[in-house]
PDB file of C-alpha atoms and ligand atoms in Angstrom:
ATOM      1  CA  UNK A 473      -0.051   0.153  -0.103  1.00 43.00           C
ATOM      2  CA  UNK A 474       1.621   3.252  -0.867  1.00 46.00           C
ATOM      3  CA  UNK A 475       1.918   5.719   2.100  1.00 55.00           C
ATOM      4  CA  UNK A 476       0.424   9.424   1.670  1.00 70.00           C
ATOM      5  CA  UNK A 477       3.152  11.866   1.511  1.00 81.00           C
ATOM      6  CA  UNK A 478       3.431  13.911   4.530  1.00 92.00           C
ATOM      7  CA  UNK A 479       3.398  17.624   3.304  1.00 96.00           C
ATOM      8  CA  UNK A 480       4.694  20.386   5.967  1.00 98.00           C
ATOM      9  CA  UNK A 481       1.700  22.701   6.903  1.00 98.00           C
ATOM     10  CA  UNK A 482       4.295  25.670   7.652  1.00 98.00           C
ATOM     11  CA  UNK A 483       7.456  25.766   5.693  1.00 98.00           C
ATOM     12  CA  UNK A 484       9.979  28.515   7.291  1.00 99.00           C
ATOM     13  CA  UNK A 485      13.198  29.363   5.061  1.00 98.00           C
ATOM     14  CA  UNK A 486      16.364  31.237   5.900  1.00 98.00           C
ATOM     15  CA  UNK A 487      17.459  32.489   2.526  1.00 98.00           C
ATOM     16  CA  UNK A 488      21.110  32.260   2.685  1.00 98.00           C
ATOM     17  CA  UNK A 489      24.128  32.876   0.177  1.00 98.00           C
ATOM     18  CA  UNK A 490      22.962  35.280  -2.049  1.00 98.00           C
ATOM     19  CA  UNK A 491      26.382  37.446  -1.526  1.00 97.00           C
ATOM     20  CA  UNK A 492      28.538  34.340  -2.251  1.00 98.00           C
ATOM     21  CA  UNK A 493      26.419  33.480  -5.192  1.00 98.00           C
ATOM     22  CA  UNK A 494      27.160  36.886  -6.481  1.00 98.00           C
ATOM     23  CA  UNK A 495      30.825  36.783  -5.680  1.00 98.00           C
ATOM     24  CA  UNK A 496      31.385  33.601  -7.261  1.00 98.00           C
ATOM     25  CA  UNK A 497      30.325  35.636 -10.823  1.00 98.00           C
ATOM     26  CA  UNK A 498      32.456  38.694 -10.108  1.00 98.00           C
ATOM     27  CA  UNK A 499      28.756  40.550  -9.364  1.00 97.00           C
ATOM     28  CA  UNK A 500      27.691  43.191  -6.778  1.00 95.00           C
ATOM     29  CA  UNK A 501      26.226  41.748  -3.605  1.00 95.00           C
ATOM     30  CA  UNK A 502      23.105  43.582  -4.669  1.00 95.00           C
ATOM     31  CA  UNK A 503      22.835  41.327  -7.623  1.00 97.00           C
ATOM     32  CA  UNK A 504      23.034  38.429  -5.570  1.00 97.00           C
ATOM     33  CA  UNK A 505      19.829  39.761  -3.719  1.00 97.00           C
ATOM     34  CA  UNK A 506      17.854  40.608  -7.122  1.00 97.00           C
ATOM     35  CA  UNK A 507      18.749  37.007  -8.265  1.00 98.00           C
ATOM     36  CA  UNK A 508      17.470  35.661  -4.594  1.00 98.00           C
ATOM     37  CA  UNK A 509      14.407  37.733  -5.201  1.00 97.00           C
ATOM     38  CA  UNK A 510      13.835  35.670  -8.535  1.00 97.00           C
ATOM     39  CA  UNK A 511      14.331  32.317  -6.191  1.00 98.00           C
ATOM     40  CA  UNK A 512      11.707  33.763  -3.852  1.00 98.00           C
ATOM     41  CA  UNK A 513       9.227  34.404  -6.269  1.00 97.00           C
ATOM     42  CA  UNK A 514       9.375  30.846  -7.668  1.00 98.00           C
ATOM     43  CA  UNK A 515       9.845  29.302  -4.247  1.00 98.00           C
ATOM     44  CA  UNK A 516       6.539  31.094  -3.357  1.00 98.00           C
ATOM     45  CA  UNK A 517       4.609  29.658  -6.085  1.00 97.00           C
ATOM     46  CA  UNK A 518       6.172  26.122  -5.659  1.00 98.00           C
ATOM     47  CA  UNK A 519       5.365  25.730  -2.189  1.00 98.00           C
ATOM     48  CA  UNK A 520       1.856  26.971  -2.559  1.00 98.00           C
ATOM     49  CA  UNK A 521       1.394  24.680  -5.370  1.00 98.00           C
ATOM     50  CA  UNK A 522       2.921  21.852  -3.102  1.00 98.00           C
ATOM     51  CA  UNK A 523      -0.273  22.744  -0.716  1.00 98.00           C
ATOM     52  CA  UNK A 524       1.805  24.065   2.230  1.00 98.00           C
ATOM     53  CA  UNK A 525      -0.625  26.486   3.941  1.00 98.00           C
ATOM     54  CA  UNK A 526       2.302  28.862   5.398  1.00 98.00           C
ATOM     55  CA  UNK A 527       5.705  30.029   4.273  1.00 98.00           C
ATOM     56  CA  UNK A 528       7.755  32.308   6.093  1.00 98.00           C
ATOM     57  CA  UNK A 529      10.940  33.766   4.835  1.00 98.00           C
ATOM     58  CA  UNK A 530      13.735  35.704   6.780  1.00 98.00           C
ATOM     59  CA  UNK A 531      14.246  38.487   4.296  1.00 97.00           C
ATOM     60  CA  UNK A 532      15.806  41.154   6.663  1.00 97.00           C
ATOM     61  CA  UNK A 533      17.164  40.671   9.881  1.00 97.00           C
ATOM     62  CA  UNK A 534      17.541  43.315  12.823  1.00 97.00           C
ATOM     63  CA  UNK A 535      21.152  42.606  12.392  1.00 96.00           C
ATOM     64  CA  UNK A 536      21.241  43.374   8.619  1.00 97.00           C
ATOM     65  CA  UNK A 537      21.114  47.140   9.296  1.00 98.00           C
ATOM     66  CA  UNK A 538      24.543  46.819  10.014  1.00 97.00           C
ATOM     67  CA  UNK A 539      25.487  45.710   6.565  1.00 96.00           C
ATOM     68  CA  UNK A 540      27.098  48.589   4.083  1.00 95.00           C
ATOM     69  CA  UNK A 541      24.424  51.426   3.303  1.00 96.00           C
ATOM     70  CA  UNK A 542      24.339  50.479  -0.389  1.00 94.00           C
ATOM     71  CA  UNK A 543      23.290  47.116   0.397  1.00 95.00           C
ATOM     72  CA  UNK A 544      20.627  47.906   2.674  1.00 97.00           C
ATOM     73  CA  UNK A 545      19.217  50.445   0.180  1.00 96.00           C
ATOM     74  CA  UNK A 546      19.053  47.959  -2.366  1.00 96.00           C
ATOM     75  CA  UNK A 547      17.267  45.456  -0.082  1.00 97.00           C
ATOM     76  CA  UNK A 548      14.926  48.373   0.702  1.00 97.00           C
ATOM     77  CA  UNK A 549      14.490  48.895  -2.928  1.00 96.00           C
ATOM     78  CA  UNK A 550      13.864  45.438  -3.673  1.00 96.00           C
ATOM     79  CA  UNK A 551      11.115  45.492  -1.379  1.00 95.00           C
ATOM     80  CA  UNK A 552       9.343  48.134  -3.041  1.00 96.00           C
ATOM     81  CA  UNK A 553       9.587  46.707  -6.151  1.00 95.00           C
ATOM     82  CA  UNK A 554       8.748  43.297  -5.299  1.00 93.00           C
ATOM     83  CA  UNK A 555       5.495  44.732  -3.835  1.00 91.00           C
ATOM     84  CA  UNK A 556       5.068  46.652  -7.072  1.00 91.00           C
ATOM     85  CA  UNK A 557       5.569  43.688  -9.445  1.00 94.00           C
ATOM     86  CA  UNK A 558       3.946  40.745  -7.602  1.00 96.00           C
ATOM     87  CA  UNK A 559       0.698  41.862  -5.748  1.00 96.00           C
ATOM     88  CA  UNK A 560      -1.327  41.454  -8.716  1.00 96.00           C
ATOM     89  CA  UNK A 561      -0.211  37.769  -9.291  1.00 97.00           C
ATOM     90  CA  UNK A 562      -0.225  36.898  -5.456  1.00 98.00           C
ATOM     91  CA  UNK A 563      -3.865  38.281  -5.577  1.00 98.00           C
ATOM     92  CA  UNK A 564      -4.557  36.149  -8.542  1.00 97.00           C
ATOM     93  CA  UNK A 565      -3.124  32.845  -6.969  1.00 97.00           C
ATOM     94  CA  UNK A 566      -5.005  33.606  -3.585  1.00 98.00           C
ATOM     95  CA  UNK A 567      -1.483  34.177  -1.196  1.00 98.00           C
ATOM     96  CA  UNK A 568      -2.067  36.264   1.485  1.00 98.00           C
ATOM     97  CA  UNK A 569       1.065  38.304   2.354  1.00 98.00           C
ATOM     98  CA  UNK A 570       1.687  39.193   6.094  1.00 98.00           C
ATOM     99  CA  UNK A 571       5.062  40.586   7.669  1.00 98.00           C
ATOM    100  CA  UNK A 572       6.520  39.854  10.976  1.00 98.00           C
ATOM    101  CA  UNK A 573       8.924  41.933  12.733  1.00 98.00           C
ATOM    102  CA  UNK A 574       9.396  45.666  13.678  1.00 97.00           C
ATOM    103  CA  UNK A 575       7.942  47.862  11.104  1.00 96.00           C
ATOM    104  CA  UNK A 576       8.517  51.276  12.759  1.00 96.00           C
ATOM    105  CA  UNK A 577      12.300  51.437  11.552  1.00 96.00           C
ATOM    106  CA  UNK A 578      11.426  51.600   7.734  1.00 98.00           C
ATOM    107  CA  UNK A 579      11.099  54.329   5.565  1.00 98.00           C
ATOM    108  CA  UNK A 580       7.495  55.694   5.023  1.00 98.00           C
ATOM    109  CA  UNK A 581       8.057  54.397   1.358  1.00 97.00           C
ATOM    110  CA  UNK A 582       8.721  50.724   2.532  1.00 98.00           C
ATOM    111  CA  UNK A 583       6.053  51.133   5.124  1.00 98.00           C
ATOM    112  CA  UNK A 584       3.132  52.102   2.776  1.00 97.00           C
ATOM    113  CA  UNK A 585       4.619  49.349   0.149  1.00 96.00           C
ATOM    114  CA  UNK A 586       4.274  46.586   2.925  1.00 97.00           C
ATOM    115  CA  UNK A 587       0.591  48.000   3.922  1.00 97.00           C
ATOM    116  CA  UNK A 588      -0.410  48.064   0.509  1.00 96.00           C
ATOM    117  CA  UNK A 589       0.695  44.394   0.004  1.00 97.00           C
ATOM    118  CA  UNK A 590      -0.930  43.211   3.014  1.00 98.00           C
ATOM    119  CA  UNK A 591      -4.313  45.111   2.362  1.00 97.00           C
ATOM    120  CA  UNK A 592      -4.345  44.040  -1.406  1.00 97.00           C
ATOM    121  CA  UNK A 593      -3.866  40.423  -0.686  1.00 98.00           C
ATOM    122  CA  UNK A 594      -5.628  39.795   2.578  1.00 98.00           C
ATOM    123  CA  UNK A 595      -8.416  37.798   1.005  1.00 98.00           C
ATOM    124  CA  UNK A 596      -5.933  35.140  -0.018  1.00 98.00           C
ATOM    125  CA  UNK A 597      -6.992  31.850   1.110  1.00 98.00           C
ATOM    126  CA  UNK A 598      -4.203  29.262  -0.636  1.00 98.00           C
ATOM    127  CA  UNK A 599      -1.276  30.260   1.426  1.00 98.00           C
ATOM    128  CA  UNK A 600      -0.236  32.661   4.045  1.00 98.00           C
ATOM    129  CA  UNK A 601       3.185  34.167   3.159  1.00 98.00           C
ATOM    130  CA  UNK A 602       4.880  36.020   5.726  1.00 98.00           C
ATOM    131  CA  UNK A 603       7.892  38.204   5.062  1.00 98.00           C
ATOM    132  CA  UNK A 604      10.161  38.267   8.524  1.00 98.00           C
ATOM    133  CA  UNK A 605      11.460  41.940   7.894  1.00 98.00           C
ATOM    134  CA  UNK A 606      13.613  43.589  10.926  1.00 98.00           C
ATOM    135  CA  UNK A 607      12.912  40.663  12.462  1.00 98.00           C
ATOM    136  CA  UNK A 608      14.930  38.747  15.331  1.00 98.00           C
ATOM    137  CA  UNK A 609      13.695  36.250  17.738  1.00 98.00           C
ATOM    138  CA  UNK A 610      15.160  37.928  20.792  1.00 98.00           C
ATOM    139  CA  UNK A 611      13.578  41.163  20.250  1.00 97.00           C
ATOM    140  CA  UNK A 612      10.129  39.437  19.386  1.00 98.00           C
ATOM    141  CA  UNK A 613      10.309  37.509  22.642  1.00 98.00           C
ATOM    142  CA  UNK A 614      11.300  40.894  24.399  1.00 98.00           C
ATOM    143  CA  UNK A 615       8.749  42.715  22.838  1.00 97.00           C
ATOM    144  CA  UNK A 616       6.159  40.046  24.046  1.00 98.00           C
ATOM    145  CA  UNK A 617       7.647  39.881  27.608  1.00 98.00           C
ATOM    146  CA  UNK A 618       7.004  43.372  27.851  1.00 98.00           C
ATOM    147  CA  UNK A 619       3.650  43.379  26.406  1.00 98.00           C
ATOM    148  CA  UNK A 620       2.560  40.673  28.824  1.00 98.00           C
ATOM    149  CA  UNK A 621       4.439  42.687  31.953  1.00 98.00           C
ATOM    150  CA  UNK A 622       2.304  45.789  30.916  1.00 98.00           C
ATOM    151  CA  UNK A 623      -1.011  43.506  30.795  1.00 98.00           C
ATOM    152  CA  UNK A 624      -0.309  42.177  34.326  1.00 98.00           C
ATOM    153  CA  UNK A 625       0.773  45.825  35.487  1.00 98.00           C
ATOM    154  CA  UNK A 626      -2.833  47.060  34.321  1.00 98.00           C
ATOM    155  CA  UNK A 627      -4.332  44.090  36.153  1.00 98.00           C
ATOM    156  CA  UNK A 628      -5.698  42.997  32.771  1.00 98.00           C
ATOM    157  CA  UNK A 629      -3.992  39.121  33.423  1.00 98.00           C
ATOM    158  CA  UNK A 630      -2.520  37.593  36.569  1.00 98.00           C
ATOM    159  CA  UNK A 631       1.225  36.760  36.329  1.00 98.00           C
ATOM    160  CA  UNK A 632       0.312  33.219  37.073  1.00 98.00           C
ATOM    161  CA  UNK A 633      -2.142  32.978  33.974  1.00 96.00           C
ATOM    162  CA  UNK A 634       0.821  33.170  31.640  1.00 98.00           C
ATOM    163  CA  UNK A 635       1.408  30.113  29.850  1.00 98.00           C
ATOM    164  CA  UNK A 636       2.739  28.730  26.794  1.00 98.00           C
ATOM    165  CA  UNK A 637       0.004  29.720  24.558  1.00 97.00           C
ATOM    166  CA  UNK A 638      -0.321  32.998  25.857  1.00 98.00           C
ATOM    167  CA  UNK A 639       3.265  33.605  25.075  1.00 98.00           C
ATOM    168  CA  UNK A 640       2.886  32.346  21.653  1.00 98.00           C
ATOM    169  CA  UNK A 641      -0.316  34.652  21.135  1.00 98.00           C
ATOM    170  CA  UNK A 642       1.850  37.728  22.137  1.00 98.00           C
ATOM    171  CA  UNK A 643       4.495  37.031  19.254  1.00 98.00           C
ATOM    172  CA  UNK A 644       4.561  38.491  15.901  1.00 98.00           C
ATOM    173  CA  UNK A 645       3.645  34.898  14.441  1.00 98.00           C
ATOM    174  CA  UNK A 646       0.484  34.648  16.384  1.00 98.00           C
ATOM    175  CA  UNK A 647      -1.687  34.128  13.451  1.00 98.00           C
ATOM    176  CA  UNK A 648       0.442  30.885  12.375  1.00 98.00           C
ATOM    177  CA  UNK A 649       0.970  27.524  13.316  1.00 98.00           C
ATOM    178  CA  UNK A 650       4.666  27.012  14.391  1.00 98.00           C
ATOM    179  CA  UNK A 651       6.895  25.842  11.326  1.00 98.00           C
ATOM    180  CA  UNK A 652       7.242  22.134  10.761  1.00 98.00           C
ATOM    181  CA  UNK A 653      10.189  22.395   8.578  1.00 98.00           C
ATOM    182  CA  UNK A 654      13.056  25.182   8.705  1.00 98.00           C
ATOM    183  CA  UNK A 655      14.990  24.993   5.423  1.00 98.00           C
ATOM    184  CA  UNK A 656      18.425  27.004   5.251  1.00 98.00           C
ATOM    185  CA  UNK A 657      20.620  27.202   2.204  1.00 98.00           C
ATOM    186  CA  UNK A 658      23.884  27.898   1.619  1.00 98.00           C
ATOM    187  CA  UNK A 659      25.642  25.059   3.868  1.00 98.00           C
ATOM    188  CA  UNK A 660      25.357  27.204   7.291  1.00 97.00           C
ATOM    189  CA  UNK A 661      23.806  25.075  10.042  1.00 98.00           C
ATOM    190  CA  UNK A 662      22.644  27.693  12.407  1.00 97.00           C
ATOM    191  CA  UNK A 663      19.062  29.273  13.353  1.00 97.00           C
ATOM    192  CA  UNK A 664      20.628  32.919  13.563  1.00 97.00           C
ATOM    193  CA  UNK A 665      17.763  34.529  15.949  1.00 98.00           C
ATOM    194  CA  UNK A 666      15.127  33.101  13.378  1.00 98.00           C
ATOM    195  CA  UNK A 667      11.820  31.789  15.321  1.00 98.00           C
ATOM    196  CA  UNK A 668      13.827  30.130  18.071  1.00 98.00           C
ATOM    197  CA  UNK A 669      10.404  30.014  20.313  1.00 98.00           C
ATOM    198  CA  UNK A 670       8.641  28.574  17.144  1.00 98.00           C
ATOM    199  CA  UNK A 671      11.213  26.159  16.228  1.00 98.00           C
ATOM    200  CA  UNK A 672      10.778  23.811  19.245  1.00 97.00           C
ATOM    201  CA  UNK A 673       9.851  20.920  17.456  1.00 96.00           C
ATOM    202  CA  UNK A 674      10.545  21.756  13.960  1.00 97.00           C
ATOM    203  CA  UNK A 675      12.339  19.437  11.566  1.00 97.00           C
ATOM    204  CA  UNK A 676      15.550  21.302  10.035  1.00 98.00           C
ATOM    205  CA  UNK A 677      16.962  20.654   6.423  1.00 98.00           C
ATOM    206  CA  UNK A 678      20.240  22.174   5.445  1.00 98.00           C
ATOM    207  CA  UNK A 679      21.343  22.355   1.790  1.00 98.00           C
ATOM    208  CA  UNK A 680      24.851  23.611   0.807  1.00 98.00           C
ATOM    209  CA  UNK A 681      22.890  25.387  -2.616  1.00 98.00           C
ATOM    210  CA  UNK A 682      23.170  29.169  -2.463  1.00 98.00           C
ATOM    211  CA  UNK A 683      19.452  30.527  -2.243  1.00 98.00           C
ATOM    212  CA  UNK A 684      19.415  32.157  -5.650  1.00 98.00           C
ATOM    213  CA  UNK A 685      19.828  28.419  -7.188  1.00 98.00           C
ATOM    214  CA  UNK A 686      17.173  27.324  -4.699  1.00 98.00           C
ATOM    215  CA  UNK A 687      14.694  25.714  -7.405  1.00 98.00           C
ATOM    216  CA  UNK A 688      11.770  23.414  -7.575  1.00 98.00           C
ATOM    217  CA  UNK A 689      14.015  20.434  -7.676  1.00 98.00           C
ATOM    218  CA  UNK A 690      15.502  21.655  -4.413  1.00 98.00           C
ATOM    219  CA  UNK A 691      12.091  21.978  -2.885  1.00 98.00           C
ATOM    220  CA  UNK A 692      11.002  18.659  -3.893  1.00 98.00           C
ATOM    221  CA  UNK A 693      13.997  17.280  -2.294  1.00 98.00           C
ATOM    222  CA  UNK A 694      13.598  19.110   0.937  1.00 98.00           C
ATOM    223  CA  UNK A 695       9.877  17.673   1.113  1.00 98.00           C
ATOM    224  CA  UNK A 696      11.047  14.204   0.253  1.00 97.00           C
ATOM    225  CA  UNK A 697      13.556  14.211   3.119  1.00 97.00           C
ATOM    226  CA  UNK A 698      10.984  15.856   5.460  1.00 97.00           C
ATOM    227  CA  UNK A 699       8.196  13.123   4.570  1.00 95.00           C
ATOM    228  CA  UNK A 700      10.893  10.520   5.974  1.00 94.00           C
ATOM    229  CA  UNK A 701      11.110  12.178   9.278  1.00 91.00           C
ATOM    230  CA  UNK A 702       9.957  10.493  12.369  1.00 84.00           C
ATOM    231  CA  UNK A 703       8.053  13.270  14.295  1.00 79.00           C
ATOM    232  CA  UNK A 704       7.907  12.068  18.023  1.00 83.00           C
ATOM    233  CA  UNK A 705       7.541  15.510  19.965  1.00 84.00           C
ATOM    234  CA  UNK A 706       9.582  13.949  23.141  1.00 83.00           C
ATOM    235  CA  UNK A 707       7.243  10.853  23.021  1.00 86.00           C
ATOM    236  CA  UNK A 708       7.850   7.333  22.449  1.00 82.00           C
ATOM    237  CA  UNK A 709       6.079   5.551  19.541  1.00 74.00           C
TER     238      UNK A 709
HETATM  239  C1  LIG B 931      21.366  36.509   2.853  1.00 57.87           C
HETATM  240  O1  LIG B 931      22.356  35.912   1.806  1.00 57.87           O
HETATM  241  C2  LIG B 931      20.168  37.118   2.167  1.00 57.87           C
HETATM  242  C3  LIG B 931      19.454  38.335   2.700  1.00 57.87           C
HETATM  243  C4  LIG B 931      20.081  38.987   3.997  1.00 57.87           C
HETATM  244  C5  LIG B 931      18.642  38.916   2.011  1.00 57.87           C
HETATM  245  C6  LIG B 931      17.331  37.844   1.362  1.00 57.87           C
HETATM  246  C7  LIG B 931      17.060  38.798   0.664  1.00 57.87           C
HETATM  247  C8  LIG B 931      16.392  38.126  -0.637  1.00 57.87           C
HETATM  248  C9  LIG B 931      16.283  36.779  -0.587  1.00 57.87           C
HETATM  249  C10 LIG B 931      15.953  38.943  -1.922  1.00 57.87           C
HETATM  250  C11 LIG B 931      14.462  39.261  -1.650  1.00 57.87           C
HETATM  251  C12 LIG B 931      14.395  40.399  -0.515  1.00 57.87           C
HETATM  252  C13 LIG B 931      13.534  40.895   0.120  1.00 57.87           C
HETATM  253  C14 LIG B 931      13.637  42.232   0.856  1.00 57.87           C
HETATM  254  C15 LIG B 931      11.802  40.528  -0.201  1.00 57.87           C
HETATM  255  P1  LIG B 931      23.651  36.831   2.226  1.00 57.87           P
HETATM  256  O2  LIG B 931      23.767  38.261   1.838  1.00 57.87           O
HETATM  257  O3  LIG B 931      23.712  37.008   4.169  1.00 57.87           O
HETATM  258  O4  LIG B 931      24.618  36.066   1.448  1.00 57.87           O
HETATM  259  P2  LIG B 931      25.978  35.533   2.246  1.00 57.87           P
HETATM  260  O5  LIG B 931      26.129  35.007   3.179  1.00 57.87           O
HETATM  261  O6  LIG B 931      26.553  34.626   0.874  1.00 57.87           O
HETATM  262  O7  LIG B 931      26.864  37.013   2.123  1.00 57.87           O
END
């Protein structure tokens, strides 16, 4: 009897290796990000077609502000261009775009772009696509703890009422289940401040492929490996 393939409900991706991809071709790092955007466009469609309901990508970390200004500017430009070029197609294929992270540090232009794409795609029912922007797990958890502490101080909740589900609800990711599968490209095997709370029981898939080269075949390989994993959540079979 053939066993039905297990499809993750939520995939999260650390898209790494754009800079190395560019350097190997004698190009500017920003060109690596442009190629990375092409890979992202394809991956969003491929992941949705595979039947996955949530996709989260690490697009800009709180640490990325420390990169050369020209590179930060190029990434900001890519966000705005991406919104301009992809919105109509995302609406057509029923993909709802959300952002996670602290948007306050972005320029008014970037903020307006993000608000626009969230608003235009809000009725999408096939897949939710979350862009982690100015995101880091530690700052997310710090913000959540501060919010809960304020609610305790206001007398809205009691300290002893705080449980795991209340903490999950106070995170940027409250509208999504935890990721089943976390993929990182470029051969690095670390989480880099991404979804640390949410990754408690995630499966990890690391590939040496640089992000701009991550294609449908690569995704299929990751899904194949995932379907062979035995998820026990600390229990015994
Ligand atoms: C990591 O590669 C990639 C990023 C920091 C940015 C990810 C951005 C994209 C995939 C393009 C789409 C952009 C947005 C903002 C939607 P790296 O630069 O760290 O590569 P390296 O480790 O080889 O230097």
